[in-house]
Amino acid sequence: MTSENGIRDSSPHMETTKVPEQGNGVEHETVGESINCDSEEGRKGGHEPQDSMPMSGAVTAPDGGWGWVVLVATILVLALTLAFPSCVGIFYMDLQNEFHATNSETSWVPSIMTSVLHAGGPLCSVLVERIGCRATVMLGGVLSGVGMAASSFTHSISELYITAGVITGLGFCFSFQPAVTILGHYFVRRRAFANAMSSTGTALGLCTLPILGNYLHTELGWRGSFLVLGAVLLNCCVCGAVMRPLEPLKNRGKSLMNQEPPELQEKGRKLNGTMLNCLVDALQKHMAFDLLRRNLRYRVLVIGITWMMLGFVVPLVYLVPYATAHNMEQGRAALLIAILGIVNIVVRPPIGVLFSLPWFKGRHVYVFASALLVNGLSNSICCIGPGFPVLLAYVVTYGLSMSLVGSLMFTVLMDTVEMSRFPSALGMLAIMESITLLIGPPLAGVLIDRTGQYFHVFLACSVVVASSALYIMVSFYWLDKRDKGASKQGQPPTQTDPSRPADKAPQCQYSSVPTEGDKDKASHSGTEHLTRL
């Protein structure tokens, strides 16, 4: 999957207010940190320990300055992580011939990598809370670099599943999500602009990585290419190193992102009976089971997107093998992926401006479903033939519709659930779609092994993606019609998602840094992350 960037705040319970600084007009965020989980002993006593008092201090959100360096670093991280799985197709035939593997066995490599990238979100959030964004990004860079370097020494396809799939994919997850998280701490007023700019990193990677991979493949072969690409991925460590955490003015020696509550520092792990409450609340924070049960619109959207992901990214995996299997030069086949990235870079910024206009409010889901329908039908263009002009027309059409889908997917999700529940709703969606991202390419490989033809894969993807688009469009139209009918009869529309947030464990509280458009809303959910397509 390719994915859209948003901001998730992973720090423990934080309450923020704006404090103007005299003389320079710089806005500060005043942050008060309180204890997440108090031990039973501390609560049974008649008083609270002195060092359990909340710590406070003014934290500058520069909206510029060093934030621009962090923005550039985030763009590079997204280019090296989210776009990388789509470029594995350049080495597809070499891996198949080296290990005498079937199409299904070979396709597990990019599918495991992509699935782990999405499914590792909750684990990544825990690391961010414990060691901070900077250290987590650098850890991800080490894991992804070591994973790709170790892949060059593998002797079987199963070893490649572990090194390139699990280790590298987990490294991508650890680098990607904290990068967009810390970007949200550096930008408040300009957060929407920072998100839009960082999202171009994926398209930048789609432009450059295929060309680099093809050059390395020609000069060094697949093993040498993997070794060099592992070294390239270590640049995530450099990007992470410049993502220094913001510090409170009154406590300059202590990092906001890495700061532990004082009582936890004193009492260690004395959580006793509250551990279960914290675990339940953490699951509530990252996976919105209650929304899936109560909010019908959210349920429809999750089912539709999960079904969509079964065929959405498969064409990116098999486009280069399809072209080279019909005697197209490797360089021209890699150029097709690069053109796809160029289309995304050119189209996404104006799309973001256009669909932010007031006229489109309430219509985002229909534009999203229409673009998804076009994207699904575009896969049938490949059935015409494997020539370069045909495939060029395909990647342009696919890229245009992909840009629309990627730009609107999470906007539609924000329209479907309350912003206070958005992080947990997104976490549930990421887990669900990681399942179909995992099994999609191997199922396509089975189809190729049985039919001997690649175009059957594109035809199947066309049916899957187009059917998911029709499902979302028809379902939301029916729900809108039902609600309008209820309002005409003088009854309030059926609200499947209660306006109040789900109950939290009393001793485990979370709040997030509000965006400019949501400053007055209290958010109890921890982190926001987006994977842009």
XYZ file of C-alpha atoms in Angstrom:
533
model
C 0.000 0.000 0.000
C 1.087 3.112 -0.469
C -0.203 5.489 1.795
C -1.247 9.265 3.092
C 0.589 11.149 5.805
C -1.044 12.584 8.812
C 0.055 13.371 12.295
C -0.209 11.135 15.267
C 0.832 12.313 18.687
C 2.382 9.520 20.687
C 3.291 11.305 23.895
C 1.484 10.499 27.142
C -1.363 12.611 28.518
C -0.725 16.137 27.279
C -2.917 19.191 27.629
C -1.995 22.068 25.340
C -2.873 25.728 25.294
C -1.508 28.567 23.235
C 0.611 31.156 25.037
C 1.846 34.140 23.005
C 5.409 35.108 23.776
C 5.922 38.791 24.371
C 8.071 40.576 21.897
C 8.367 38.093 19.067
C 4.849 36.876 18.465
C 5.882 33.240 18.603
C 3.192 30.843 19.776
C 3.985 28.310 22.455
C 2.231 25.128 23.436
C 1.985 24.842 27.216
C 2.201 21.201 28.064
C 1.204 19.561 31.280
C 2.118 15.916 31.741
C 0.372 13.718 34.252
C 0.730 10.123 35.305
C -0.689 7.494 32.986
C -1.051 4.661 35.425
C -0.831 5.144 39.161
C -0.049 2.178 41.318
C -2.533 0.849 43.863
C -0.226 1.717 46.751
C 0.082 5.332 45.740
C -3.685 5.729 45.556
C -4.390 3.999 48.863
C -2.246 6.460 50.748
C -3.882 9.628 51.904
C -1.626 11.837 49.809
C 0.144 11.900 46.476
C 3.948 11.835 46.387
C 5.532 15.177 45.766
C 7.197 14.080 42.530
C 3.909 12.936 41.048
C 2.872 16.545 40.535
C 2.392 17.462 36.865
C 5.284 19.084 35.157
C 4.616 22.039 32.954
C 6.535 24.243 30.612
C 6.132 26.245 27.425
C 7.052 24.280 24.306
C 7.666 26.264 21.138
C 6.043 25.027 17.945
C 8.236 27.003 15.545
C 6.182 26.555 12.345
C 9.458 27.141 10.540
C 13.086 27.458 11.522
C 14.483 24.021 12.283
C 11.071 22.653 11.366
C 11.964 23.022 7.685
C 14.940 20.717 8.229
C 12.619 18.209 9.900
C 10.206 18.531 6.950
C 12.955 17.750 4.420
C 14.068 14.801 6.540
C 10.486 13.499 6.670
C 10.168 13.751 2.876
C 13.349 11.693 2.480
C 12.173 9.109 5.008
C 8.881 8.640 3.156
C 10.708 8.378 -0.163
C 12.931 5.606 1.225
C 10.196 3.657 3.023
C 6.712 3.871 1.532
C 7.875 3.753 -2.104
C 10.422 0.958 -1.649
C 8.120 -2.121 -1.817
C 6.798 -1.043 -5.226
C 10.332 -1.136 -6.631
C 11.053 -4.747 -5.675
C 9.436 -5.780 -8.968
C 12.641 -4.783 -10.775
C 14.387 -7.770 -9.157
C 11.382 -10.086 -9.426
C 12.637 -12.279 -12.280
C 16.133 -12.542 -10.771
C 14.766 -13.753 -7.448
C 12.522 -16.229 -9.219
C 15.405 -17.669 -11.264
C 17.924 -17.624 -8.397
C 15.770 -19.576 -5.958
C 13.777 -21.559 -8.556
C 10.626 -20.166 -6.985
C 7.121 -19.873 -8.386
C 5.400 -16.536 -8.923
C 3.384 -17.083 -5.773
C 6.458 -17.815 -3.645
C 8.370 -14.828 -4.994
C 5.499 -12.395 -4.535
C 5.464 -13.066 -0.777
C 8.591 -10.879 -0.446
C 6.994 -7.488 -1.291
C 3.656 -8.481 0.232
C 5.202 -9.313 3.640
C 7.238 -6.098 3.498
C 4.146 -3.967 2.804
C 1.955 -5.772 5.312
C 4.474 -5.468 8.171
C 4.938 -1.782 7.324
C 1.248 -1.194 8.085
C 0.580 -3.785 10.785
C 3.515 -2.690 12.954
C 1.826 0.597 13.851
C 0.800 -0.260 17.435
C 4.289 -1.573 18.267
C 5.803 1.560 16.759
C 3.544 3.745 18.910
C 4.737 1.948 22.048
C 8.372 2.574 21.070
C 7.678 6.258 20.434
C 6.174 6.583 23.898
C 9.148 4.841 25.500
C 12.216 6.156 23.621
C 10.928 9.053 21.533
C 10.554 9.797 17.827
C 14.218 10.482 17.042
C 15.505 7.183 18.451
C 12.673 5.192 16.859
C 13.377 6.626 13.391
C 17.057 5.802 13.755
C 16.235 2.292 14.984
C 14.037 1.843 11.916
C 16.867 2.970 9.663
C 19.215 0.416 11.217
C 16.652 -2.391 10.902
C 15.786 -1.644 7.280
C 19.425 -1.228 6.269
C 20.546 -4.415 8.022
C 17.557 -6.295 6.623
C 18.324 -5.398 3.012
C 22.055 -5.992 3.445
C 21.379 -9.415 4.981
C 19.057 -10.191 2.066
C 22.025 -10.096 -0.310
C 23.499 -13.113 1.522
C 20.376 -15.284 1.632
C 20.348 -18.789 0.143
C 16.618 -19.486 0.019
C 13.388 -17.622 -0.597
C 12.230 -18.371 2.963
C 15.285 -16.543 4.357
C 14.353 -13.611 2.150
C 10.911 -13.549 3.760
C 12.573 -12.880 7.129
C 15.284 -10.429 6.048
C 13.597 -8.392 3.292
C 10.025 -8.992 4.439
C 9.833 -8.878 8.230
C 13.034 -7.067 9.294
C 13.076 -4.487 6.509
C 9.307 -3.961 6.674
C 9.445 -3.413 10.426
C 12.294 -0.951 9.931
C 10.182 0.965 7.419
C 7.339 1.126 9.932
C 9.608 2.390 12.715
C 11.039 5.121 10.452
C 7.880 6.270 8.703
C 5.371 6.753 11.521
C 7.573 8.646 14.043
C 8.776 10.931 11.236
C 5.274 12.196 10.486
C 4.534 12.294 14.228
C 7.359 14.663 15.135
C 6.528 16.792 12.104
C 3.224 17.579 13.826
C 5.096 18.896 16.867
C 7.097 21.316 14.726
C 4.131 22.637 12.736
C 0.802 23.810 14.167
C -0.409 26.757 12.078
C 1.206 25.318 8.938
C 0.491 21.685 9.723
C -1.759 21.127 6.695
C 0.934 22.530 4.404
C 3.622 20.416 6.072
C 1.521 17.271 5.623
C 0.897 18.054 1.964
C 4.597 18.618 1.321
C 5.691 15.493 3.179
C 3.237 13.372 1.187
C 5.259 14.094 -1.955
C 8.017 11.910 -0.502
C 6.252 8.736 -1.648
C 5.933 10.043 -5.199
C 9.571 11.184 -5.095
C 10.609 7.660 -4.153
C 8.539 6.195 -6.981
C 10.401 8.507 -9.385
C 13.955 7.828 -8.229
C 14.141 4.349 -6.697
C 13.189 2.419 -9.881
C 15.860 4.243 -11.881
C 18.454 3.676 -9.154
C 17.418 0.043 -8.772
C 17.639 -0.584 -12.510
C 21.127 0.959 -12.666
C 22.345 -1.108 -9.732
C 20.758 -4.233 -11.208
C 22.615 -3.694 -14.486
C 25.968 -3.025 -12.815
C 25.930 -5.279 -9.742
C 23.159 -7.853 -10.073
C 20.434 -8.357 -7.489
C 22.744 -9.305 -4.605
C 24.998 -6.292 -5.029
C 21.951 -4.079 -5.511
C 20.406 -5.235 -2.243
C 23.675 -4.552 -0.422
C 23.909 -1.005 -1.806
C 20.211 -0.343 -1.187
C 20.746 -1.428 2.416
C 23.412 1.249 2.729
C 21.051 3.791 1.137
C 18.339 2.938 3.683
C 20.764 3.750 6.493
C 20.222 7.373 5.529
C 17.021 7.107 7.570
C 19.336 7.232 10.598
C 20.731 10.554 9.370
C 17.220 11.885 8.832
C 16.231 10.725 12.309
C 19.266 12.394 13.866
C 18.096 15.872 12.792
C 14.602 15.290 14.269
C 15.525 16.727 17.620
C 12.638 16.846 20.099
C 11.181 20.127 21.249
C 11.982 21.052 24.843
C 9.960 22.929 27.478
C 11.436 26.327 28.284
C 11.386 25.688 32.054
C 13.036 22.280 31.800
C 15.617 22.655 29.058
C 17.553 19.588 30.092
C 14.622 17.238 29.624
C 13.225 16.244 26.248
C 9.460 16.469 25.836
C 9.251 13.474 23.528
C 11.433 11.252 25.711
C 10.275 12.410 29.145
C 8.852 9.778 31.511
C 6.311 10.661 34.184
C 8.136 11.242 37.501
C 6.209 8.627 39.455
C 7.098 5.946 36.910
C 10.731 6.903 37.260
C 10.477 6.456 41.047
C 8.255 3.412 41.315
C 9.421 1.485 38.266
C 6.945 -1.132 37.271
C 4.511 -1.157 40.230
C 1.368 -1.157 38.123
C -0.364 -4.171 39.741
C -4.119 -4.025 39.223
C -4.005 -1.055 36.823
C -2.004 -2.990 34.191
C -5.138 -4.577 32.767
C -6.878 -1.206 32.560
C -3.913 0.296 30.745
C -3.816 -2.625 28.311
C -7.514 -2.301 27.545
C -7.193 1.448 27.032
C -4.145 1.003 24.790
C -6.131 -1.399 22.603
C -8.978 1.123 22.574
C -6.520 3.816 21.531
C -5.104 1.936 18.556
C -8.012 -0.279 17.436
C -11.584 1.035 17.417
C -13.592 -2.145 17.925
C -16.527 -0.148 19.269
C -16.641 2.035 16.152
C -16.618 -1.034 13.952
C -19.601 -2.355 15.886
C -21.682 0.829 16.224
C -20.808 3.151 13.325
C -22.366 1.733 10.161
C -20.653 4.205 7.836
C -17.259 3.402 9.327
C -17.955 -0.318 8.982
C -18.866 0.108 5.301
C -15.716 2.136 4.676
C -13.439 -0.360 6.439
C -14.911 -3.305 4.520
C -14.669 -1.453 1.219
C -11.070 -0.275 1.675
C -9.952 -3.663 3.008
C -11.447 -5.355 -0.057
C -9.906 -2.676 -2.298
C -6.389 -3.332 -0.978
C -6.614 -6.916 -2.204
C -6.022 -5.616 -5.723
C -4.937 -1.994 -5.387
C -1.156 -2.431 -5.053
C -0.806 -5.737 -6.949
C -0.367 -4.034 -10.367
C 2.651 -2.129 -9.007
C 4.294 -5.444 -8.115
C 3.654 -7.149 -11.460
C 3.918 -4.255 -13.932
C 7.679 -4.596 -14.489
C 7.623 -8.446 -14.688
C 4.697 -8.230 -17.134
C 6.626 -5.830 -19.376
C 9.953 -7.698 -19.254
C 8.256 -11.051 -19.858
C 7.166 -9.640 -23.239
C 10.704 -8.613 -24.214
C 10.616 -4.993 -23.055
C 13.968 -3.650 -21.912
C 14.434 -3.516 -18.159
C 15.193 0.204 -18.287
C 11.985 1.064 -20.138
C 9.959 -1.092 -17.759
C 11.472 0.701 -14.742
C 10.721 4.020 -16.449
C 7.004 3.187 -16.260
C 7.142 3.179 -12.440
C 9.100 6.447 -12.499
C 6.437 8.049 -14.722
C 3.806 6.900 -12.240
C 5.669 8.779 -9.499
C 5.970 11.915 -11.646
C 2.208 11.918 -12.263
C 1.639 11.722 -8.490
C 4.015 14.624 -7.801
C 2.337 16.848 -10.394
C -1.284 15.975 -9.601
C -1.490 15.679 -5.802
C -0.896 19.336 -4.786
C -3.658 20.830 -7.017
C -5.999 17.992 -6.007
C -5.479 18.888 -2.361
C -6.356 22.531 -3.070
C -9.352 21.707 -5.293
C -11.109 19.296 -2.975
C -10.662 21.540 0.027
C -13.232 23.917 -1.511
C -16.531 24.199 0.408
C -18.584 22.776 -2.499
C -17.035 19.339 -2.020
C -17.929 19.142 1.655
C -20.149 16.089 2.096
C -19.283 14.822 -1.391
C -15.781 13.531 -0.712
C -16.879 9.906 -0.459
C -18.526 9.978 -3.888
C -15.472 11.563 -5.524
C -13.319 8.973 -3.752
C -15.479 6.072 -4.942
C -15.590 7.441 -8.504
C -11.793 7.748 -8.613
C -11.517 4.232 -7.213
C -13.845 2.958 -9.941
C -11.686 4.594 -12.629
C -8.574 3.142 -10.994
C -10.032 -0.356 -11.069
C -11.188 -0.120 -14.669
C -7.804 1.275 -15.754
C -6.184 -2.080 -14.947
C -8.037 -3.582 -17.909
C -5.958 -1.381 -20.250
C -3.060 -3.791 -19.720
C -5.159 -6.542 -21.289
C -4.939 -4.739 -24.646
C -1.252 -5.551 -25.011
C 2.216 -5.293 -23.438
C 3.543 -2.562 -25.723
C 5.155 0.552 -24.262
C 2.503 3.022 -25.581
C -0.305 0.923 -24.072
C 1.438 0.601 -20.716
C 2.302 4.309 -20.772
C -1.389 5.154 -21.178
C -2.097 2.737 -18.339
C 0.359 4.259 -15.838
C -0.869 7.799 -16.589
C -4.517 6.806 -16.050
C -3.641 4.706 -13.022
C -1.491 7.516 -11.596
C -4.214 10.150 -11.960
C -6.829 8.006 -10.237
C -4.297 6.823 -7.649
C -3.568 10.457 -6.742
C -7.262 11.113 -6.164
C -7.704 7.964 -4.084
C -4.614 8.677 -2.001
C -5.560 12.306 -1.412
C -9.153 11.585 -0.366
C -9.005 8.253 1.481
C -8.279 9.675 4.903
C -10.362 12.787 4.300
C -13.318 10.442 3.848
C -12.356 8.673 7.068
C -12.260 12.004 8.914
C -15.741 12.780 7.587
C -16.994 9.398 8.815
C -15.751 9.444 12.422
C -15.145 12.165 14.976
C -11.651 13.593 15.121
C -11.342 12.464 18.737
C -11.710 8.865 17.495
C -9.716 9.256 14.299
C -6.419 7.729 15.537
C -8.085 4.552 16.806
C -10.262 4.343 13.676
C -7.156 4.625 11.534
C -5.357 1.988 13.595
C -8.166 -0.498 13.059
C -8.211 0.265 9.321
C -4.429 -0.243 9.077
C -4.639 -3.652 10.750
C -7.531 -4.765 8.529
C -5.958 -3.656 5.265
C -2.598 -5.203 6.159
C -4.278 -8.633 5.887
C -5.353 -8.141 2.276
C -2.065 -6.402 1.459
C -0.343 -9.564 2.665
C -2.356 -12.087 0.646
C -2.988 -10.044 -2.522
C 0.328 -10.516 -4.405
C 0.654 -14.256 -3.530
C -2.881 -14.912 -4.788
C -1.957 -13.111 -7.995
C 1.155 -15.278 -8.215
C -0.970 -18.426 -7.956
C -3.102 -17.109 -10.820
C -0.022 -16.561 -12.974
C 1.399 -20.001 -12.169
C -1.861 -21.679 -13.189
C -2.626 -19.646 -16.315
C 0.860 -18.682 -17.469
C -0.420 -15.192 -18.379
C 0.102 -11.925 -16.536
C -2.899 -10.126 -17.974
C -5.236 -12.304 -15.896
C -3.820 -10.587 -12.804
C -4.668 -7.109 -14.102
C -8.143 -8.285 -15.079
C -8.736 -9.725 -11.595
C -7.463 -6.518 -9.958
C -9.827 -4.538 -12.154
C -12.798 -6.564 -10.912
C -11.764 -6.392 -7.240
C -11.068 -2.646 -7.099
C -14.083 -1.672 -9.219
C -16.419 -3.817 -7.115
C -15.149 -2.204 -3.903
C -15.788 1.237 -5.419
C -19.362 0.314 -6.338
C -19.933 -1.134 -2.868
C -18.808 2.081 -1.152
C -20.741 4.327 -3.535
C -24.029 2.407 -3.329
C -23.788 1.889 0.447
C -23.179 5.566 1.243
C -25.911 6.625 -1.186
C -28.357 4.330 0.607
C -27.275 5.622 4.017
C -27.633 9.250 2.905
C -31.057 8.547 1.441
C -32.141 6.831 4.659
C -30.988 9.755 6.792
C -32.727 12.293 4.540
C -35.937 10.287 4.755
C -35.706 10.204 8.530
C -35.150 13.972 8.702
C -38.188 14.648 6.466
C -40.357 12.651 8.852
C -39.209 14.851 11.717
C -37.011 12.163 13.244
C -33.325 12.705 13.875
C -31.075 10.582 11.642
C -29.949 7.333 13.156
C -26.589 7.996 14.717
C -24.632 4.802 14.904
C -21.586 6.451 16.403
C -22.244 8.145 19.738
C -21.017 11.683 19.961
C -19.175 11.013 23.152
C -15.853 9.173 23.037
C -15.723 5.646 24.314
C -15.178 5.258 28.022
C -11.585 5.178 29.053
C -9.888 3.402 31.867
C -9.990 5.917 34.734
C -6.277 5.812 35.393
C -5.020 5.768 31.799
C -5.618 9.053 30.000
C -4.438 10.305 26.656
C -4.758 13.587 24.842
C -3.282 14.794 21.577
C -1.896 18.100 20.359
C -4.806 19.782 18.525
C -4.492 20.908 14.936
C -5.453 24.436 13.959
C -8.875 23.330 12.827
C -9.443 21.298 15.962
C -7.890 23.462 18.665
C -10.967 23.577 20.820
C -11.599 19.828 20.788
C -10.198 17.578 23.471
C -8.680 14.424 22.114
C -8.023 11.440 24.368
C -6.432 9.364 21.654
C -2.696 9.160 21.368
C -1.211 9.068 17.928
C -2.229 9.884 14.407
C -0.453 8.380 11.443
C -1.342 8.220 7.781
C 0.008 6.074 4.933
C -0.430 7.830 1.768
C -1.030 5.904 -1.385
